[in-house]
CSV table of C-alpha atoms in Angstrom, one decimal:
chain,number,residue,atom,x,y,z
A,6,UNK,CA,31.8,-3.4,-23.2
A,7,UNK,CA,35.5,-3.1,-23.7
A,8,UNK,CA,36.4,-5.7,-21.1
A,9,UNK,CA,34.5,-8.3,-19.1
A,10,UNK,CA,35.3,-11.3,-17.0
A,11,UNK,CA,32.9,-13.9,-15.7
A,12,UNK,CA,29.8,-12.0,-16.7
A,13,UNK,CA,27.7,-15.1,-16.9
A,14,UNK,CA,29.1,-17.3,-14.1
A,15,UNK,CA,26.7,-18.3,-11.4
A,16,UNK,CA,27.2,-16.3,-8.2
A,17,UNK,CA,25.6,-15.9,-4.8
A,18,UNK,CA,24.1,-12.4,-4.8
A,19,UNK,CA,24.0,-11.8,-1.0
A,20,UNK,CA,22.6,-8.4,-0.2
A,21,UNK,CA,22.6,-7.2,-3.8
A,22,UNK,CA,19.3,-9.2,-3.9
A,23,UNK,CA,17.8,-6.2,-2.1
A,24,UNK,CA,18.1,-4.1,-5.3
A,25,UNK,CA,15.5,-6.3,-7.0
A,26,UNK,CA,13.4,-6.3,-3.8
A,27,UNK,CA,13.4,-2.5,-3.8
A,28,UNK,CA,12.8,-2.2,-7.5
A,29,UNK,CA,9.7,-4.4,-7.3
A,30,UNK,CA,8.3,-2.6,-4.3
A,31,UNK,CA,8.9,0.9,-5.8
A,32,UNK,CA,7.4,-0.1,-9.1
A,33,UNK,CA,4.2,-1.7,-7.8
A,34,UNK,CA,3.5,-0.2,-4.4
A,35,UNK,CA,2.3,3.0,-2.8
A,36,UNK,CA,5.3,4.1,-0.7
A,37,UNK,CA,2.9,5.7,1.8
A,38,UNK,CA,1.1,2.5,2.6
A,39,UNK,CA,1.6,1.3,6.2
A,40,UNK,CA,2.9,-2.2,6.9
A,41,UNK,CA,2.4,-4.1,10.1
A,42,UNK,CA,5.5,-6.2,10.7
A,43,UNK,CA,4.8,-9.8,11.4
A,44,UNK,CA,6.7,-12.1,13.8
A,45,UNK,CA,7.8,-14.2,10.8
A,46,UNK,CA,9.4,-11.2,9.1
A,47,UNK,CA,11.8,-10.6,12.1
A,48,UNK,CA,12.3,-14.3,13.1
A,49,UNK,CA,15.8,-15.9,12.8
A,50,UNK,CA,17.6,-12.6,12.2
A,51,UNK,CA,20.3,-13.1,14.9
A,52,UNK,CA,23.7,-12.4,13.4
A,53,UNK,CA,22.4,-10.8,10.2
A,54,UNK,CA,22.0,-7.2,9.2
A,55,UNK,CA,18.8,-5.7,10.4
A,56,UNK,CA,17.2,-2.2,10.5
A,57,UNK,CA,15.7,-2.8,14.0
A,58,UNK,CA,12.0,-3.3,13.5
A,59,UNK,CA,10.0,-5.6,15.7
A,60,UNK,CA,6.8,-7.7,15.3
A,61,UNK,CA,3.8,-5.5,15.6
A,62,UNK,CA,5.5,-2.3,14.5
A,63,UNK,CA,3.6,-0.2,11.9
A,64,UNK,CA,5.9,1.5,9.4
A,65,UNK,CA,5.5,3.0,6.0
A,66,UNK,CA,6.7,1.2,2.8
A,67,UNK,CA,9.1,4.1,2.1
A,68,UNK,CA,10.7,3.9,5.6
A,69,UNK,CA,11.1,0.1,5.2
A,70,UNK,CA,12.9,0.8,1.9
A,71,UNK,CA,15.3,3.1,3.7
A,72,UNK,CA,15.9,0.3,6.3
A,73,UNK,CA,16.3,-2.2,3.4
A,74,UNK,CA,18.8,-0.2,1.3
A,75,UNK,CA,20.7,2.0,3.8
A,76,UNK,CA,21.5,-0.7,6.4
A,77,UNK,CA,20.8,-3.8,4.3
A,78,UNK,CA,18.0,-4.7,6.7
A,79,UNK,CA,17.0,-8.4,6.2
A,80,UNK,CA,14.0,-7.7,8.5
A,81,UNK,CA,12.8,-4.9,6.2
A,82,UNK,CA,13.2,-7.2,3.2
A,83,UNK,CA,11.0,-9.8,4.8
A,84,UNK,CA,8.4,-7.3,5.9
A,85,UNK,CA,8.2,-5.8,2.4
A,86,UNK,CA,8.0,-9.2,0.8
A,87,UNK,CA,5.1,-10.2,3.1
A,88,UNK,CA,3.3,-6.9,2.5
A,89,UNK,CA,3.5,-7.3,-1.3
A,90,UNK,CA,2.9,-11.0,-1.8
A,91,UNK,CA,1.7,-12.4,1.5
A,92,UNK,CA,4.8,-14.5,2.0
A,93,UNK,CA,8.5,-14.5,1.3
A,94,UNK,CA,8.0,-17.6,-0.9
A,95,UNK,CA,5.4,-15.9,-3.1
A,96,UNK,CA,7.5,-12.8,-3.3
A,97,UNK,CA,10.4,-14.9,-4.6
A,98,UNK,CA,8.2,-16.1,-7.4
A,99,UNK,CA,7.5,-12.4,-8.3
A,100,UNK,CA,11.2,-11.7,-8.2
A,101,UNK,CA,12.0,-14.5,-10.6
A,102,UNK,CA,9.2,-13.3,-13.0
A,103,UNK,CA,10.4,-9.7,-12.8
A,104,UNK,CA,14.0,-10.7,-13.3
A,105,UNK,CA,13.1,-12.7,-16.3
A,106,UNK,CA,11.1,-9.8,-17.8
A,107,UNK,CA,14.2,-7.6,-17.5
A,108,UNK,CA,16.3,-10.2,-19.3
A,109,UNK,CA,18.0,-11.5,-16.2
A,110,UNK,CA,17.4,-15.1,-17.1
A,111,UNK,CA,20.4,-16.7,-15.4
A,112,UNK,CA,19.2,-15.9,-11.9
A,113,UNK,CA,17.0,-17.6,-9.4
A,114,UNK,CA,15.8,-16.0,-6.2
A,115,UNK,CA,14.3,-17.8,-3.1
A,116,UNK,CA,14.1,-14.9,-0.7
A,117,UNK,CA,13.9,-11.1,-0.6
A,118,UNK,CA,17.0,-10.4,1.5
A,119,UNK,CA,19.8,-12.5,0.0
A,120,UNK,CA,20.4,-14.8,2.9
A,121,UNK,CA,22.3,-17.9,1.8
A,122,UNK,CA,20.5,-20.7,-0.1
A,123,UNK,CA,21.9,-23.0,-2.7
A,124,UNK,CA,19.0,-22.2,-5.0
A,125,UNK,CA,19.5,-18.4,-4.7
A,126,UNK,CA,21.9,-17.2,-7.4
A,127,UNK,CA,22.5,-14.7,-10.1
A,128,UNK,CA,25.2,-13.5,-12.5
A,129,UNK,CA,27.1,-10.2,-12.8
A,130,UNK,CA,25.3,-9.5,-16.0
A,131,UNK,CA,21.8,-10.2,-14.6
A,132,UNK,CA,22.5,-7.9,-11.6
A,133,UNK,CA,23.7,-5.2,-14.1
A,134,UNK,CA,20.4,-5.5,-15.9
A,135,UNK,CA,18.4,-5.3,-12.7
A,136,UNK,CA,20.4,-2.3,-11.4
A,137,UNK,CA,20.1,-0.4,-14.7
A,138,UNK,CA,16.3,-0.7,-14.6
A,139,UNK,CA,16.2,0.2,-10.9
A,140,UNK,CA,18.1,3.4,-11.3
A,141,UNK,CA,15.5,4.6,-13.8
A,142,UNK,CA,13.3,5.2,-10.8
A,143,UNK,CA,13.8,8.6,-9.1
A,144,UNK,CA,12.5,7.1,-5.8
A,145,UNK,CA,15.2,4.4,-6.0
A,146,UNK,CA,17.9,6.9,-6.7
A,147,UNK,CA,16.7,9.2,-3.9
A,148,UNK,CA,16.8,6.3,-1.4
A,149,UNK,CA,20.3,5.0,-2.3
A,150,UNK,CA,21.8,8.5,-2.3
A,151,UNK,CA,20.5,9.2,1.2
A,152,UNK,CA,23.3,9.4,3.8
A,153,UNK,CA,21.0,9.4,6.9
A,154,UNK,CA,17.4,9.7,7.8
A,155,UNK,CA,15.2,9.7,10.9
A,156,UNK,CA,12.6,7.0,10.3
A,157,UNK,CA,9.4,7.3,12.3
A,158,UNK,CA,6.9,4.6,13.0
A,159,UNK,CA,4.6,3.2,15.6
A,160,UNK,CA,5.7,0.3,17.8
A,161,UNK,CA,3.6,-2.7,18.7
A,162,UNK,CA,2.2,-0.8,21.7
A,163,UNK,CA,1.1,2.2,19.6
A,164,UNK,CA,3.9,4.4,20.8
A,165,UNK,CA,5.6,6.8,18.4
A,166,UNK,CA,9.2,5.6,17.8
A,167,UNK,CA,12.1,6.4,15.5
A,168,UNK,CA,15.3,4.9,14.3
A,169,UNK,CA,18.2,7.1,13.1
A,170,UNK,CA,19.5,5.3,10.0
A,171,UNK,CA,22.9,6.1,8.5
A,172,UNK,CA,24.3,4.7,5.3
A,173,UNK,CA,25.8,1.4,6.3
A,174,UNK,CA,25.4,2.0,10.0
A,175,UNK,CA,22.3,1.6,12.1
A,176,UNK,CA,22.6,3.6,15.3
A,177,UNK,CA,21.1,1.3,17.9
A,178,UNK,CA,19.0,4.0,19.4
A,179,UNK,CA,15.3,3.5,19.3
A,180,UNK,CA,13.6,6.2,21.4
A,181,UNK,CA,10.0,5.6,22.4
A,182,UNK,CA,8.1,8.8,22.8
A,183,UNK,CA,4.8,8.3,24.6
A,184,UNK,CA,1.8,10.0,23.1
């Protein structure tokens, strides 16, 4: 490092939290597994970044990862956390253990999406360590380099549905196609 500034100062990570969420899910999960979205996963999302899933939707882990990383979907983060650990709180414990194992010891996570909390913090250096490990995964790299994708899933009524996801922009078109 030729120059650095504030590498170890405590910062609020916001949506960069999702890098660790994606890293854990990719490392430990089958990306083809199907997840049924709970009402808790999509509760209290008003005004935040979402990928547009609803309670009862059935969607693959991989497609949730696209919603997580391309549009910073807080709903996708919650659904993935519940899928992996049973609850957001339990997933946060896994996040802290995994961050520590990577040497990111000046961080503390309380949720999978990065929504504000005084006890949710990291440092630039810790996020560097986490990101450096995440990009070792080809699946992670493939997801973050994707510019757009049509994500298919089944809605709560069992209808086929899809969301067109663009990097940084969720097109609010969800077309239900009856079987």
